[in-house]
Amino acid sequence: MSLYSPAEGWFDKKVAKDEKMWMVIALILCIVLFVWMVLWHVYGKQNPSSTTYRTSTAEFAKLSEAYIKQNMVGMDNGIPVVRPKPNSDVFVMGEMWRWSPVMVLQKDQSYKFHISSKDVMHGFSIQPVNMNFQVFPGYDYVLTFKPTEPGEYKIICNEFCGIGHHAMIGKIVVIEKEEDLKLYGYEKLKKAPDPLPSKVSTATMTEAEKATAGEQLYTLKGCAACHKTDNTSQLAPSWKGLFGKEESVMENGSKTSVKVDESYIKESIKEPTKKITIGFEKTPMPVFPLTDDEIDQITSYIKTLSN
Amino acid sequence: MFRTCDITGFKVDLSSEKLIRANAVFAVISLLLAVTAAILLVFTRYQPVHLLGAEWYYRLVTFHGLNALIFWIIFFEIAGLYFGSTVILNTKFCSPRWGWIAFGLMVAGLVMSNVIILMGKADVMLTSYTPLKAHPLYYLGIILFAVGALIAVTLFFGNLMIARRDKAYGDTMPLFTYGLMTAAIIAVITLASGALIYIPTFLWSLGLVQNIDPAMYKLIWWGLGHSSQQINVAAMVSIWYMVSFLSVGGTSINERVSRSAFVLYILFICLASAHHLLTDPGVSSAWKVWNTSYAMYLAVLASMIHAFAVPSSFESAQRRWGYNKGLFQWLSKAPWGNPAFSSIILAIIGFGFIGGTTGVIFGMEQTNIIVHNTIAIPGHFKGTVVIGTTLTFMGITYYLIPLIFRRKIVGYGWAKWQPWLFFIGIALLSIAMIVLGQLGVPRRHWDSSFSGGPFTHNFNPAVDFFWALMMLGGVLAFLSTIIWILIVVISVFFGPKVNGPQDMQLNISPLAPQVKEHKGFEAPGTLVLTMIFLLVFIALFFLNWKWLAATWNVN
Amino acid sequence: MLLYLQKIRKGIFCNIIIPFCFLSNGMGVSFMFPAYFITKNQIIMENDKKEESKKTPFSRMIMDDFMLLMFLGVTIYAIFYLLWGVMELSNLPAIPEEIKAALLK
């Protein structure tokens, strides 16, 4: 009995016919389920991969940046766009709070994605096809995708990664023929990637060249994830009209006012938490390792964004 | 010091009874905290209202997870473990002093972690995946709670050993206690994994450990995280057998079969923590397939055995009482007015059809791709731990108020309806979330319109309907939980005292008449029901695999 | 030709997964054995009338011994889930040099 010791002979009691029948059916179901999973690895076309490489956030960031530099054919809303060759390695980076790059893929071609994170865990979720994978910092997850339908897809993040989690959204465009590019506004994409003037020193660049370089750095280094140029400012101050502005900031716990000039921009990048703009205390800026030349180029770019 | 219960005849150790009451009270407090957060979360995800801001949304998701999945459930289970090892075995509690120490640690842990979360220093979700870092006191609170729970589980085994030594239960312990023993063994696995992961993470949060590898963390954490829910499964099934006994005088139609199923749980059910890592890098497919299948589905076999054994315990007893007409008279003439009975039957249906089916299917290595981290996942586990375990715990409480707290149930009329309201609410909530998830909606996500992002995404327009359904289900579930809490609190603290069997509002049935030999099917009605369950499972199975096949190719 | 190569690649996967499954089936059967022994064999042998033996059947002894069950439960979990998982995570290779070289040249 449930609450009393069982009756005499409980161990040797015959199992009822219907219970026996059900147990056999259940056992068959269990074996079928197991074998199904195994056979899907052989015959099925969707399997989480078993290829993972150990890496570090620094190494992967370097590789991702190099990949974008090598393959960038344009920009979309501040994110670099790449158009990988079929069967090539594509480096996808998740970081707080964006996915980069945007990818233009060909239907029915395979691409070897290398997915990792620059900081915390992220969730790689391709919608609306609804494929979901976990992304770890320090691990390169190699997944070979073959898109089967053309269209515009988004990569949303579905692993909590901080306050900007909901703003983390990337894009994949799958085309069948060249004309499809028009559907997504990508007809102006260059055929070959533009070589960035990274070997040229800032001293020999014109102001216009510096601004172009700065714009490329804006997408490459991740500034675009939080600093927008369309006057919205959910996570960080907008760069539109920023240069020359009088900004209210918190310094050492007291409110003060500062003029946004070259030296302030340099300080904001090297020591981001020294002065925090009022209204953005909850989203402190991480330290981005940039050279003085790069900061100079970014400053030139910001200058071009005045009202 | 004992009292002999004038209703059931069991010998109740008074020190054990005090501990059972204390743990039960804190279980209810935890549930109140959890459900208050829950309704705020429902109205935040329901974007026409979008109640909380992003910060408080994520904070309360952490808060709700901890209070619902850990504090409410484990406090209640500790009360149950004490009950099953002392009252049911007519034996004394081995060390009340350690019982109170365990209780104190658990309360301290609850307070510490909850305060730190509400202070905003632990916005890391219940899973607290590294490199997300919370304040050290968050981890310490959970460690204290886990240590207290481990002491309590040890005391359970201590009680069993005393009972065995004193031959308090003859040769073999009752089935109910056997099931609780299963739960307690799984608890040992759970809490040991918890110590293994939370102690280094705590030291890391203090700065004493350099780095906690995120893949190792996730692997070990889920040894705690999922196994803790398997404790619930074992405890819940045990209570199902108990309510069969109390409400219709039934018991498992074959004790050996039921006990073997519990043994399969002990041996294999904790392997399935792997289903949280199916779409992760690092571990191989071989590891994933072996572990997520609970070793070739042996533990699923155990669940399916209980799926027959539990309803058949009701049916067999009812048939022996004389309700033998047709396939389902045993069910139609069952004591539906008994809120414990209705809770359990609804819990069985909900757990089986909603939670169980989705659990097995989502937990297969490849179909996990289309649901991982979508809101289908919380939808699934509301179909197990809420509609199954929580409703079961609510149901058995209706017996424990008069039997352990010795009070009459205030608002008994409400008590009869509460399980139905809860069932409908959670069923709507759960099913809506599962559909939303299969349409791609993410979990733990504040804004489905992705405001502030460089792009936006529009989900299938059908989501609007299911968001509304989810909101409706959440409201019903919230209201019914508050009703339950009010009934419990008012009855326990202000209800009229129970002075004997005449004050029992819920019927305690005598043992169903025995039969010498049974020919043919013992529980044909149950067989039909399990076949229907099988058909539903097969339909959902093929649906999900078809959806998977329609996605891009990936390997 | 490509199709044939793809078949071989699948075959290699087959050769790892399928033998492993046979191995694990073997292990599984040895674990299933007590379960089988308890449920199926007893069902099949129900008609064999055994006289009341003084010593309790082996399977019943396991069932009643909760410390043994705890040991088995903890061990099976620790080996298959924890140990095996940790071993795999500790033995991952680094990103192959060719891939890195192609990017960083």
Tab-separated table of C-alpha atoms in Angstrom, chain A residues 21-211:
chain	number	residue	atom	x	y	z
A	21	MET	CA	1.438	-4.644	-22.741
A	22	TRP	CA	2.006	-0.982	-22.012
A	23	MET	CA	5.537	-1.602	-20.724
A	24	VAL	CA	6.479	-3.442	-23.913
A	25	ILE	CA	5.055	-0.629	-26.066
A	26	ALA	CA	6.928	1.915	-23.960
A	27	LEU	CA	10.193	-0.007	-24.253
A	28	ILE	CA	9.838	-0.199	-28.031
A	29	LEU	CA	9.154	3.543	-28.141
A	30	CYS	CA	12.255	4.227	-26.057
A	31	ILE	CA	14.498	2.212	-28.331
A	32	VAL	CA	12.981	3.825	-31.444
A	33	LEU	CA	13.649	7.297	-30.023
A	34	PHE	CA	17.273	6.481	-29.324
A	35	VAL	CA	17.907	4.887	-32.695
A	36	TRP	CA	16.123	7.804	-34.406
A	37	MET	CA	18.551	10.319	-32.947
A	38	VAL	CA	21.503	8.225	-34.009
A	39	LEU	CA	20.224	7.617	-37.526
A	40	TRP	CA	19.437	11.308	-38.024
A	41	HIS	CA	23.162	11.884	-37.723
A	42	VAL	CA	23.613	9.680	-40.762
A	43	TYR	CA	20.622	10.568	-42.886
A	44	GLY	CA	19.382	13.873	-41.477
A	45	LYS	CA	20.487	17.259	-42.661
A	46	GLN	CA	20.320	19.118	-39.374
A	47	ASN	CA	22.735	18.172	-36.634
A	48	PRO	CA	24.559	20.284	-34.075
A	49	SER	CA	28.189	20.003	-35.039
A	50	SER	CA	30.919	18.266	-33.157
A	51	THR	CA	33.618	20.685	-34.278
A	52	THR	CA	34.797	23.154	-31.697
A	53	TYR	CA	38.124	24.880	-31.341
A	54	ARG	CA	39.536	26.418	-28.233
A	55	THR	CA	40.367	30.061	-28.643
A	56	SER	CA	40.510	33.224	-26.570
A	57	THR	CA	38.407	36.357	-26.795
A	58	ALA	CA	41.470	38.308	-27.885
A	59	GLU	CA	42.453	35.818	-30.578
A	60	PHE	CA	38.970	35.522	-31.976
A	61	ALA	CA	38.497	39.282	-31.978
A	62	LYS	CA	41.690	39.608	-33.993
A	63	LEU	CA	40.586	36.933	-36.464
A	64	SER	CA	37.129	38.422	-36.780
A	65	GLU	CA	38.520	41.867	-37.457
A	66	ALA	CA	40.980	40.493	-40.008
A	67	TYR	CA	38.162	38.613	-41.687
A	68	ILE	CA	36.033	41.717	-41.984
A	69	LYS	CA	38.933	43.797	-43.247
A	70	GLN	CA	39.562	41.173	-45.901
A	71	ASN	CA	35.976	40.681	-46.989
A	72	MET	CA	34.008	43.851	-46.308
A	73	VAL	CA	31.942	44.972	-49.304
A	74	GLY	CA	29.813	47.646	-47.701
A	75	MET	CA	27.976	48.697	-44.603
A	76	ASP	CA	24.441	48.369	-43.309
A	77	ASN	CA	23.344	50.589	-40.431
A	78	GLY	CA	26.835	50.693	-39.009
A	79	ILE	CA	27.582	47.004	-39.406
A	80	PRO	CA	30.081	45.784	-42.018
A	81	VAL	CA	28.641	43.592	-44.757
A	82	VAL	CA	30.560	40.618	-46.152
A	83	ARG	CA	29.828	38.369	-49.093
A	84	PRO	CA	31.686	35.097	-48.398
A	85	LYS	CA	32.603	32.640	-51.110
A	86	PRO	CA	30.810	29.276	-50.875
A	87	ASN	CA	32.576	26.638	-48.756
A	88	SER	CA	34.709	29.305	-47.094
A	89	ASP	CA	35.264	30.046	-43.411
A	90	VAL	CA	33.057	32.865	-42.167
A	91	PHE	CA	33.890	34.479	-38.833
A	92	VAL	CA	30.855	35.638	-36.872
A	93	MET	CA	31.342	37.569	-33.666
A	94	GLY	CA	28.807	38.180	-30.974
A	95	GLU	CA	29.515	40.911	-28.475
A	96	MET	CA	27.541	43.160	-26.170
A	97	TRP	CA	25.402	44.114	-28.012
A	98	ARG	CA	25.681	43.279	-31.664
A	99	TRP	CA	26.362	40.558	-34.185
A	100	SER	CA	28.834	41.267	-36.928
A	101	PRO	CA	29.258	41.035	-39.819
A	102	VAL	CA	26.104	41.092	-41.913
A	103	MET	CA	26.356	38.218	-44.393
A	104	VAL	CA	25.157	37.918	-47.961
A	105	LEU	CA	24.893	34.224	-48.783
A	106	GLN	CA	23.961	32.225	-51.844
A	107	LYS	CA	21.049	29.776	-51.644
A	108	ASP	CA	22.024	26.092	-51.604
A	109	GLN	CA	25.672	26.835	-50.935
A	110	SER	CA	27.510	25.750	-47.783
A	111	TYR	CA	29.374	28.139	-45.534
A	112	LYS	CA	31.549	27.227	-42.586
A	113	PHE	CA	30.580	29.587	-39.791
A	114	HIS	CA	33.023	30.146	-36.953
A	115	ILE	CA	30.976	31.624	-34.131
A	116	SER	CA	32.322	32.994	-30.880
A	117	SER	CA	31.799	35.758	-28.388
A	118	LYS	CA	33.981	38.671	-27.379
A	119	ASP	CA	32.643	38.861	-23.831
A	120	VAL	CA	29.794	36.809	-22.308
A	121	MET	CA	27.516	34.010	-23.510
A	122	HIS	CA	25.187	34.833	-26.370
A	123	GLY	CA	22.437	32.948	-28.171
A	124	PHE	CA	22.738	32.685	-31.967
A	125	SER	CA	19.160	32.534	-33.184
A	126	ILE	CA	18.397	32.785	-36.896
A	127	GLN	CA	14.845	33.930	-37.516
A	128	PRO	CA	12.385	33.201	-38.995
A	129	VAL	CA	13.939	29.835	-39.853
A	130	ASN	CA	14.295	29.408	-36.078
A	131	MET	CA	17.673	27.777	-35.642
A	132	ASN	CA	19.243	28.315	-32.251
A	133	PHE	CA	22.765	27.753	-30.977
A	134	GLN	CA	24.759	28.714	-27.928
A	135	VAL	CA	27.792	30.977	-28.317
A	136	PHE	CA	30.628	30.878	-25.795
A	137	PRO	CA	33.570	33.222	-25.288
A	138	GLY	CA	36.795	31.282	-25.663
A	139	TYR	CA	35.250	28.629	-27.911
A	140	ASP	CA	35.031	28.714	-31.700
A	141	TYR	CA	31.831	26.889	-32.658
A	142	VAL	CA	32.143	25.649	-36.224
A	143	LEU	CA	28.768	25.153	-37.878
A	144	THR	CA	28.369	24.532	-41.585
A	145	PHE	CA	25.154	26.153	-42.770
A	146	LYS	CA	23.488	25.714	-46.113
A	147	PRO	CA	20.580	28.142	-46.562
A	148	THR	CA	17.704	26.500	-48.384
A	149	GLU	CA	15.430	29.493	-48.978
A	150	PRO	CA	16.251	33.015	-50.155
A	151	GLY	CA	15.188	35.958	-48.058
A	152	GLU	CA	16.161	38.334	-45.313
A	153	TYR	CA	16.983	36.717	-41.992
A	154	LYS	CA	17.858	38.187	-38.657
A	155	ILE	CA	20.196	36.880	-36.003
A	156	ILE	CA	18.675	37.655	-32.636
A	157	CYS	CA	20.373	37.002	-29.347
A	158	ASN	CA	18.472	34.684	-27.053
A	159	GLU	CA	20.927	34.236	-24.191
A	160	PHE	CA	20.761	37.014	-21.615
A	161	CYS	CA	23.844	39.185	-22.013
A	162	GLY	CA	23.115	42.391	-20.166
A	163	ILE	CA	20.847	45.360	-20.408
A	164	GLY	CA	21.252	45.820	-24.161
A	165	HIS	CA	20.362	42.191	-24.858
A	166	HIS	CA	17.196	43.059	-26.777
A	167	ALA	CA	19.040	45.435	-29.101
A	168	MET	CA	21.434	42.724	-30.231
A	169	ILE	CA	20.256	41.792	-33.679
A	170	GLY	CA	22.202	40.930	-36.827
A	171	LYS	CA	21.300	40.113	-40.391
A	172	ILE	CA	21.808	37.431	-43.002
A	173	VAL	CA	20.596	37.918	-46.558
A	174	VAL	CA	20.224	34.875	-48.814
A	175	ILE	CA	20.043	35.498	-52.542
A	176	GLU	CA	19.382	33.259	-55.503
A	177	LYS	CA	20.530	35.563	-58.282
A	178	GLU	CA	22.388	38.908	-58.442
A	179	GLU	CA	19.186	40.909	-59.043
A	180	ASP	CA	17.961	39.861	-55.585
A	181	LEU	CA	20.472	42.273	-54.065
A	182	LYS	CA	18.160	45.117	-55.070
A	183	LEU	CA	15.445	43.725	-52.760
A	184	TYR	CA	17.629	44.441	-49.775
A	185	GLY	CA	19.166	47.693	-50.900
A	186	TYR	CA	22.492	46.022	-51.492
A	187	GLU	CA	22.892	46.709	-55.223
A	188	LYS	CA	25.687	49.157	-54.447
A	189	LEU	CA	27.828	46.509	-52.760
A	190	LYS	CA	31.310	46.476	-54.189
A	191	LYS	CA	32.408	43.331	-55.945
A	192	ALA	CA	35.695	43.106	-54.147
A	193	PRO	CA	36.427	44.351	-50.685
A	194	ASP	CA	37.963	47.799	-50.366
A	195	PRO	CA	41.453	47.713	-48.945
A	196	LEU	CA	41.483	49.860	-45.833
A	197	PRO	CA	44.260	52.422	-45.567
A	198	SER	CA	45.530	50.760	-42.431
A	199	LYS	CA	49.174	50.865	-43.461
A	200	VAL	CA	49.030	54.598	-44.139
A	201	SER	CA	49.896	56.800	-41.192
A	202	THR	CA	47.442	59.435	-40.136
A	203	ALA	CA	49.961	62.202	-40.660
A	204	THR	CA	49.836	61.772	-44.438
A	205	MET	CA	46.026	61.510	-44.692
A	206	THR	CA	43.701	64.334	-45.601
A	207	GLU	CA	40.840	65.179	-43.287
A	208	ALA	CA	38.386	63.509	-45.667
A	209	GLU	CA	40.477	60.334	-45.795
A	210	LYS	CA	40.703	60.298	-42.004
A	211	ALA	CA	36.933	60.601	-41.748
